[in-house]
């Protein structure tokens, strides 16, 4: 009997591995069998529960949304890894403490208080102070026990900073496009209406008006062409495109220089190239020409008469080359440099417009570099000229 009692005691302590020795008396023997059977069952059940808990914890930990579970007093039960990262919390340090003690985010704390009082799910969107102002979507879900009594709240936090930023960029872009298109359209409309009012008997005046209208239409065309180029470039992904070839850099540069010969000559600007032999880029001949063409066109447009422009290309190492356009123009003040490649960014709007610029040229150059797996750089000094550089992978 004492063997049975001590085995039962061991089972009660959770040591389920040792079977009860089977006594000879048959009643006691069946009791021992029953105990052993029970121990076996318990062993299996506990194993299952542990596996299940492990599985749940893996799922919770690998969720990309931040999750904090807390009881009705806002005492933290668990914090998953995404929430640790997003809110700079530590699961172990957080457990058992009040959320407002470990997290000083007034808006989020208010939201949690609201979620605790609410009947069902509550949703919101707010900006965190931590991490330089992240935008997050938050959701509070009531946690219920098996009697459907509320035992706490599950807080889910999703970082939407990137998404919001993209939406903002897109709507800024749409606003910019509308604004850019409005000016030439207003011009065209204005001059046509004037002509309808005053008639077209005065041939010289009519000719002037038509000239303005044609220039405005040209401008519309240029903006739309550049916008289409950008849209196409955004859909181009990676260097596996059909139609890509090894393009010799010398060929690109010389064909661009020839294309702009007349424009350069009109301002007595000389263009020169210094290109290492044998350099080539794997990519689209047409796009690379467009990029170098935009840089040369800017250099000619913004430089004073009689200056020189030098296009250089040299290998940086086995895999990378540098192609730069250096001018002796007015240069660009340092505060403009970080934003120069943004769409519609101009240092001097009136000057750019007068020169027929769309404000999209450098954005196109940057995108062309990107689709070739490269990047753009600029160095400039006021009064001393600018150097625009394409850094590209070699063929
Ligand atoms: P834009 O059509 O106005 O030339 P870009 O995107 O090509 O548009 O260039 C953006 C702005 O950068 C220009 O408006 C101009 O202010 C400045 N910029 C570009 N290239 C040069 C250069 N070579 N020298 C001086 N300023 C330049």
Coordinates of C-alpha atoms and ligand atoms in Angstrom, one line a residue:
X1 CA 0.0 0.0 0.0
X2 CA 2.8 2.4 0.9
X3 CA 4.2 1.9 -2.6
X4 CA 0.9 2.9 -4.1
X5 CA 0.6 6.0 -1.8
X6 CA 4.1 7.3 -2.6
X7 CA 3.6 6.7 -6.4
X8 CA 0.3 8.7 -6.2
X9 CA 2.2 11.4 -4.3
X10 CA 4.8 11.5 -7.1
X11 CA 2.1 11.8 -9.8
X12 CA 0.5 14.6 -7.8
X13 CA 3.9 16.4 -8.0
X14 CA 3.9 16.0 -11.8
X15 CA 6.5 13.1 -12.0
X16 CA 4.5 11.0 -14.4
X17 CA 7.4 8.9 -15.7
X18 CA 7.6 6.1 -13.1
X19 CA 4.9 3.5 -13.2
X20 CA 3.3 2.2 -9.9
X21 CA 4.6 -1.3 -9.0
X22 CA 1.7 -3.7 -9.3
X23 CA 0.8 -5.3 -5.9
X24 CA -0.3 -8.9 -5.7
X25 CA -3.8 -8.4 -4.2
X26 CA -6.1 -8.1 -7.2
X27 CA -8.1 -5.0 -6.0
X28 CA -5.0 -3.1 -5.4
X29 CA -3.6 -4.2 -8.6
X30 CA -6.4 -2.7 -10.6
X31 CA -6.1 0.5 -8.6
X32 CA -2.4 0.6 -9.6
X33 CA -3.5 -0.1 -13.2
X34 CA -5.9 2.8 -13.0
X35 CA -3.3 5.1 -11.6
X36 CA -0.8 4.2 -14.3
X37 CA -3.3 4.7 -17.0
X38 CA -4.2 8.1 -15.6
X39 CA -0.5 9.0 -15.4
X40 CA -0.1 8.0 -19.0
X41 CA -3.1 10.1 -20.1
X42 CA -1.9 13.1 -18.2
X43 CA 1.5 12.8 -19.6
X44 CA 0.1 12.9 -23.2
X45 CA -2.3 15.8 -22.4
X46 CA 0.4 17.9 -20.9
X47 CA 2.7 17.3 -23.8
X48 CA -0.1 18.3 -26.2
X49 CA -0.8 21.5 -24.2
X50 CA 2.9 22.4 -24.2
X51 CA 3.2 21.9 -28.0
X52 CA 0.1 24.0 -28.5
X53 CA 1.4 26.7 -26.3
X54 CA 4.7 26.7 -28.2
X55 CA 2.8 26.9 -31.5
X56 CA 0.7 29.8 -30.3
X57 CA 3.7 31.6 -29.1
X58 CA 5.5 31.1 -32.4
X59 CA 2.5 32.4 -34.2
X60 CA 2.2 35.5 -32.0
X61 CA 5.9 36.1 -32.1
X62 CA 6.1 35.9 -35.9
X63 CA 3.1 38.2 -36.5
X64 CA 4.2 41.3 -38.4
X65 CA 1.7 43.4 -36.4
X66 CA 2.7 44.5 -32.9
X67 CA 0.6 42.8 -30.2
X68 CA 0.3 43.5 -26.6
X69 CA -2.1 41.5 -24.4
X70 CA -3.2 43.1 -21.1
X71 CA -5.7 42.4 -18.4
X72 CA -8.6 44.8 -17.5
X73 CA -6.4 46.8 -15.2
X74 CA -4.0 47.3 -18.2
X75 CA -1.4 45.0 -16.7
X76 CA 0.7 43.6 -19.5
X77 CA 0.4 39.8 -20.0
X78 CA 2.6 39.5 -23.1
X79 CA 4.3 41.7 -25.8
X80 CA 5.3 40.1 -29.1
X81 CA 8.5 40.9 -31.0
X82 CA 7.0 43.3 -33.5
X83 CA 5.6 45.4 -30.6
X84 CA 8.9 45.3 -28.8
X85 CA 10.5 46.7 -31.9
X86 CA 7.8 49.2 -32.7
X87 CA 7.4 50.6 -29.2
X88 CA 10.9 49.9 -27.8
X89 CA 9.5 47.6 -25.1
X90 CA 10.9 44.5 -23.6
X91 CA 8.5 41.6 -23.1
X92 CA 10.1 40.2 -19.9
X93 CA 10.5 43.6 -18.3
X94 CA 6.9 44.6 -19.3
X95 CA 5.0 41.6 -18.0
X96 CA 3.0 42.3 -14.9
X97 CA 3.5 46.1 -15.2
X98 CA 0.9 48.7 -16.0
X99 CA 1.1 49.7 -19.7
X100 CA 1.1 53.5 -18.9
X101 CA 4.1 52.9 -16.7
X102 CA 6.2 51.4 -19.4
X103 CA 4.9 53.3 -22.4
X104 CA 4.7 57.0 -22.5
X105 CA 2.7 57.6 -25.6
X106 CA -0.3 59.8 -24.5
X107 CA -2.3 59.1 -27.6
X108 CA -1.8 55.4 -27.5
X109 CA -2.5 55.3 -23.7
X110 CA -5.8 57.1 -24.3
X111 CA -6.7 54.7 -27.0
X112 CA -6.1 51.7 -24.7
X113 CA -8.2 53.2 -22.0
X114 CA -11.0 53.6 -24.5
X115 CA -10.5 50.0 -25.8
X116 CA -10.8 48.7 -22.2
X117 CA -14.1 50.4 -21.7
X118 CA -15.5 49.6 -25.2
X119 CA -18.0 46.8 -25.8
X120 CA -16.4 45.5 -29.0
X121 CA -13.4 46.2 -31.3
X122 CA -12.1 49.7 -31.5
X123 CA -9.9 51.1 -34.3
X124 CA -7.8 54.2 -34.7
X125 CA -4.9 55.7 -36.3
X126 CA -2.3 57.8 -34.5
X127 CA 1.2 59.1 -34.6
X128 CA 3.7 57.8 -32.1
X129 CA 6.2 60.1 -30.5
X130 CA 8.8 57.3 -30.3
X131 CA 10.9 56.5 -33.4
X132 CA 10.7 60.0 -34.9
X133 CA 6.9 60.0 -35.3
X134 CA 5.7 56.7 -36.8
X135 CA 2.2 56.5 -38.1
X136 CA 0.4 53.5 -36.8
X137 CA -3.0 51.8 -37.2
X138 CA -4.2 50.5 -33.9
X139 CA -6.9 48.0 -33.0
X140 CA -8.2 47.0 -29.6
X141 CA -9.9 43.6 -29.3
X142 CA -11.7 42.5 -26.1
X143 CA -10.3 39.2 -24.7
X144 CA -13.0 37.0 -23.3
X145 CA -12.8 33.9 -21.1
X146 CA -14.8 30.7 -21.7
X147 CA -17.8 32.3 -19.9
X148 CA -17.6 35.3 -22.2
X149 CA -16.4 37.5 -19.4
X150 CA -14.0 40.2 -20.4
X151 CA -10.5 39.4 -19.0
X152 CA -8.5 42.0 -20.9
X153 CA -7.7 43.7 -24.2
X154 CA -5.5 42.7 -27.1
X155 CA -3.9 45.7 -28.6
X156 CA -2.7 45.4 -32.2
X157 CA -0.4 48.0 -33.7
X158 CA 0.5 48.2 -37.4
X159 CA 3.2 50.5 -38.7
X160 CA 1.8 52.4 -41.7
X161 CA 4.4 55.1 -41.9
X162 CA 5.7 54.0 -45.3
X163 CA 2.2 53.6 -46.7
X164 CA 1.1 57.0 -45.5
X165 CA 4.3 58.5 -46.9
X166 CA 3.7 57.0 -50.3
X167 CA 0.1 58.2 -50.3
X168 CA 1.3 61.7 -49.4
X169 CA 3.9 61.7 -52.2
X170 CA 1.4 60.6 -54.7
X171 CA -1.1 63.3 -53.8
X172 CA 1.6 65.9 -53.7
X173 CA 2.6 64.7 -57.1
X174 CA -0.9 64.9 -58.5
X175 CA -1.2 68.4 -57.1
X176 CA 2.1 69.4 -58.7
X177 CA 1.1 68.0 -62.1
X178 CA -2.2 69.9 -62.1
X179 CA -0.4 73.0 -61.1
X180 CA 2.2 72.6 -63.9
X181 CA -0.4 71.9 -66.5
X182 CA -2.6 74.8 -65.5
X183 CA -0.2 77.6 -66.5
X184 CA 0.1 76.7 -70.2
X185 CA -3.6 75.9 -70.4
X186 CA -4.5 79.2 -68.9
X187 CA -2.2 80.9 -71.4
X188 CA -3.7 79.2 -74.3
X189 CA -7.2 79.9 -73.2
X190 CA -6.4 83.6 -72.4
X191 CA -4.9 84.3 -75.8
X192 CA -7.6 82.5 -77.7
X193 CA -10.3 84.4 -75.8
X194 CA -8.6 87.7 -76.5
X195 CA -8.4 86.9 -80.2
X196 CA -12.1 86.1 -80.2
X197 CA -12.8 89.5 -78.5
X198 CA -10.5 91.7 -80.6
X199 CA -10.6 89.7 -83.9
X200 CA -7.6 88.9 -86.1
X201 CA -7.4 91.8 -88.5
X202 CA -4.2 93.0 -86.9
X203 CA -1.9 90.4 -88.5
X204 CA 1.2 91.2 -86.5
X205 CA -0.7 90.9 -83.2
X206 CA -2.4 87.7 -84.3
X207 CA 1.0 86.3 -85.2
X208 CA 2.3 87.2 -81.7
X209 CA -0.7 85.6 -80.0
X210 CA -0.4 82.4 -82.0
X211 CA 3.3 82.3 -81.1
X212 CA 2.5 82.3 -77.4
X213 CA -0.2 79.7 -77.9
X214 CA 2.3 77.4 -79.8
X215 CA 4.9 77.8 -77.0
X216 CA 2.3 77.0 -74.3
X217 CA 1.3 73.9 -76.3
X218 CA 4.9 72.9 -76.7
X219 CA 5.3 73.2 -73.0
X220 CA 2.2 71.0 -72.4
X221 CA 3.7 68.4 -74.7
X222 CA 7.1 68.5 -73.0
X223 CA 5.5 68.0 -69.6
X224 CA 3.4 65.2 -70.8
X225 CA 6.3 63.5 -72.5
X226 CA 8.4 63.7 -69.4
X227 CA 5.6 62.4 -67.2
X228 CA 5.1 59.4 -69.6
X229 CA 8.9 58.7 -69.5
X230 CA 8.7 58.7 -65.7
X231 CA 5.7 56.5 -65.6
X232 CA 7.3 54.0 -68.0
X233 CA 10.5 54.0 -65.9
X234 CA 8.6 53.3 -62.8
X235 CA 7.2 50.1 -64.4
X236 CA 10.7 49.0 -65.6
X237 CA 12.2 46.6 -63.1
X238 CA 15.7 45.3 -63.0
X239 CA 18.3 44.6 -65.6
X240 CA 16.7 41.4 -66.9
X241 CA 14.7 43.3 -69.4
X242 CA 14.4 42.2 -73.0
X243 CA 16.3 44.4 -75.4
X244 CA 19.1 45.2 -73.0
X245 CA 22.6 45.0 -74.5
X246 CA 26.2 45.9 -73.7
X247 CA 26.3 49.6 -74.6
X248 CA 29.8 51.2 -75.1
X249 CA 29.9 54.4 -73.1
X250 CA 31.9 56.2 -75.8
X251 CA 29.0 55.6 -78.3
X252 CA 26.4 57.0 -75.9
X253 CA 28.4 60.2 -75.2
X254 CA 29.4 60.9 -78.7
X255 CA 25.9 60.5 -80.0
X256 CA 24.5 62.8 -77.3
X257 CA 27.2 65.5 -78.0
X258 CA 26.3 65.3 -81.7
X259 CA 22.6 65.7 -80.9
X260 CA 23.3 68.9 -78.9
X261 CA 26.0 70.4 -81.2
X262 CA 23.7 73.1 -82.5
X263 CA 22.4 74.1 -79.1
X264 CA 26.0 74.4 -77.7
X265 CA 27.2 76.3 -80.8
X266 CA 24.3 78.8 -80.4
X267 CA 25.9 79.8 -77.0
X268 CA 29.5 79.3 -78.1
X269 CA 29.9 76.5 -75.6
X270 CA 32.5 73.9 -76.4
X271 CA 31.9 70.2 -75.3
X272 CA 34.7 67.8 -74.8
X273 CA 34.8 64.2 -73.7
X274 CA 37.4 62.1 -71.8
X275 CA 36.4 58.5 -71.9
X276 CA 38.4 55.5 -70.9
X277 CA 38.5 53.0 -73.7
X278 CA 36.5 49.8 -73.5
X279 CA 33.9 51.0 -71.0
X280 CA 30.4 49.6 -71.4
X281 CA 27.1 49.5 -69.5
X282 CA 24.6 46.7 -69.7
X283 CA 21.3 48.4 -70.4
X284 CA 19.1 50.3 -72.7
X285 CA 21.0 52.4 -75.2
X286 CA 18.0 54.7 -75.6
X287 CA 17.5 55.3 -71.9
X288 CA 21.2 55.9 -71.2
X289 CA 21.3 58.4 -74.1
X290 CA 18.2 60.1 -72.6
X291 CA 19.9 60.4 -69.2
X292 CA 23.2 61.8 -70.5
X293 CA 21.2 64.0 -72.9
X294 CA 19.2 65.5 -70.0
X295 CA 22.4 66.3 -68.1
X296 CA 24.1 67.9 -71.1
X297 CA 21.0 69.8 -72.0
X298 CA 20.9 71.3 -68.4
X299 CA 24.6 72.1 -68.6
X300 CA 24.1 74.0 -71.8
X301 CA 20.9 75.7 -70.7
X302 CA 22.2 76.9 -67.3
X303 CA 25.8 77.8 -68.4
X304 CA 26.8 81.3 -69.7
X305 CA 28.1 81.8 -73.2
X306 CA 31.6 80.8 -74.1
X307 CA 32.1 78.2 -71.4
X308 CA 33.2 74.6 -71.6
X309 CA 31.5 71.4 -70.7
X310 CA 33.4 68.2 -70.1
X311 CA 31.9 64.7 -70.2
X312 CA 34.1 62.1 -68.4
X313 CA 33.8 58.4 -68.0
X314 CA 36.1 56.2 -66.1
X315 CA 36.1 52.8 -64.3
X316 CA 36.0 53.0 -60.5
X317 CA 36.7 49.3 -60.2
X318 CA 36.0 46.0 -61.9
X319 CA 32.2 46.4 -61.5
X320 CA 31.4 50.1 -61.4
X321 CA 32.0 53.1 -63.6
X322 CA 31.4 56.8 -63.3
X323 CA 30.0 59.1 -66.0
X324 CA 30.0 62.8 -65.2
X325 CA 29.0 66.0 -66.9
X326 CA 30.9 69.0 -65.6
X327 CA 30.0 72.6 -66.5
X328 CA 31.3 76.1 -65.7
X329 CA 27.8 77.4 -65.0
X330 CA 26.4 79.3 -62.0
X331 CA 26.6 76.4 -59.6
X332 CA 23.9 75.4 -57.1
X333 CA 23.7 76.4 -53.4
X334 CA 24.2 73.5 -51.0
X335 CA 20.7 73.7 -49.5
X336 CA 19.2 72.7 -52.9
X337 CA 21.4 69.7 -53.6
X338 CA 19.5 67.1 -51.5
X339 CA 16.2 67.8 -53.3
X340 CA 17.5 68.5 -56.8
X341 CA 16.4 65.1 -58.2
X342 CA 12.9 65.3 -56.9
X343 CA 10.1 65.8 -59.5
X344 CA 9.3 69.4 -60.2
X345 CA 12.1 70.7 -57.9
X346 CA 13.7 73.8 -59.3
X347 CA 16.2 76.2 -57.8
X348 CA 14.8 79.1 -59.8
X349 CA 11.3 78.4 -61.2
X350 CA 11.1 81.4 -63.5
X351 CA 14.5 80.7 -65.0
X352 CA 13.7 77.0 -65.6
X353 CA 10.4 78.0 -67.3
X354 CA 12.0 80.6 -69.4
X355 CA 14.4 77.9 -70.6
X356 CA 11.6 75.5 -71.4
X357 CA 12.4 73.2 -68.5
X358 CA 9.8 70.9 -67.0
X359 CA 11.4 70.3 -63.7
X360 CA 11.4 66.6 -64.5
X361 CA 14.7 66.2 -66.3
X362 CA 16.8 65.2 -63.2
X363 CA 14.0 63.0 -61.8
X364 CA 14.2 61.1 -65.1
X365 CA 18.0 60.8 -64.9
X366 CA 17.7 59.4 -61.4
X367 CA 15.2 56.8 -62.4
X368 CA 17.2 55.8 -65.4
X369 CA 20.2 55.3 -63.1
X370 CA 18.0 53.2 -60.8
X371 CA 16.7 50.9 -63.4
X372 CA 20.3 50.2 -64.4
X373 CA 21.1 49.3 -60.8
X374 CA 23.1 52.6 -60.4
X375 CA 22.7 56.0 -58.8
X376 CA 23.2 59.7 -59.3
X377 CA 25.4 62.2 -57.5
X378 CA 25.9 65.9 -57.7
X379 CA 28.6 68.2 -56.5
X380 CA 28.4 72.0 -57.0
X381 CA 29.7 75.2 -55.8
X382 CA 28.1 78.6 -56.4
X383 CA 30.0 80.5 -59.1
X384 CA 32.2 77.5 -59.9
X385 CA 30.0 75.2 -61.8
X386 CA 28.4 71.8 -61.2
X387 CA 29.3 68.1 -61.8
X388 CA 26.5 65.7 -62.2
X389 CA 27.5 62.0 -62.1
X390 CA 26.0 58.7 -63.0
X391 CA 27.4 55.8 -61.1
X392 CA 26.6 52.6 -63.1
X393 CA 27.4 48.9 -63.1
X394 CA 29.8 47.9 -65.8
X395 CA 28.8 45.4 -68.5
Ligands
LIG1 P1 14.5 71.7 -65.4 O1 13.6 71.2 -66.4 O2 14.0 72.9 -64.6 O3 15.9 72.0 -65.9 P2 15.7 69.5 -64.0 O4 15.1 68.4 -63.2 O5 16.5 69.1 -65.2 O6 14.5 70.5 -64.4 O7 16.6 70.3 -63.0 C1 16.1 70.8 -61.8 C2 16.7 72.1 -61.4 O8 18.1 71.9 -61.1 C3 16.7 73.2 -62.5 O9 15.5 73.9 -62.5 C4 17.9 74.0 -62.1 O10 17.5 75.0 -61.1 C5 18.9 73.1 -61.5 N1 20.0 72.6 -62.4 C6 20.0 71.5 -63.1 N2 21.1 71.3 -63.8 C7 21.9 72.4 -63.5 C8 23.2 72.9 -63.9 N3 23.9 72.2 -64.8 N4 23.6 74.1 -63.4 C9 22.8 74.8 -62.5 N5 21.6 74.4 -62.1 C10 21.1 73.3 -62.6

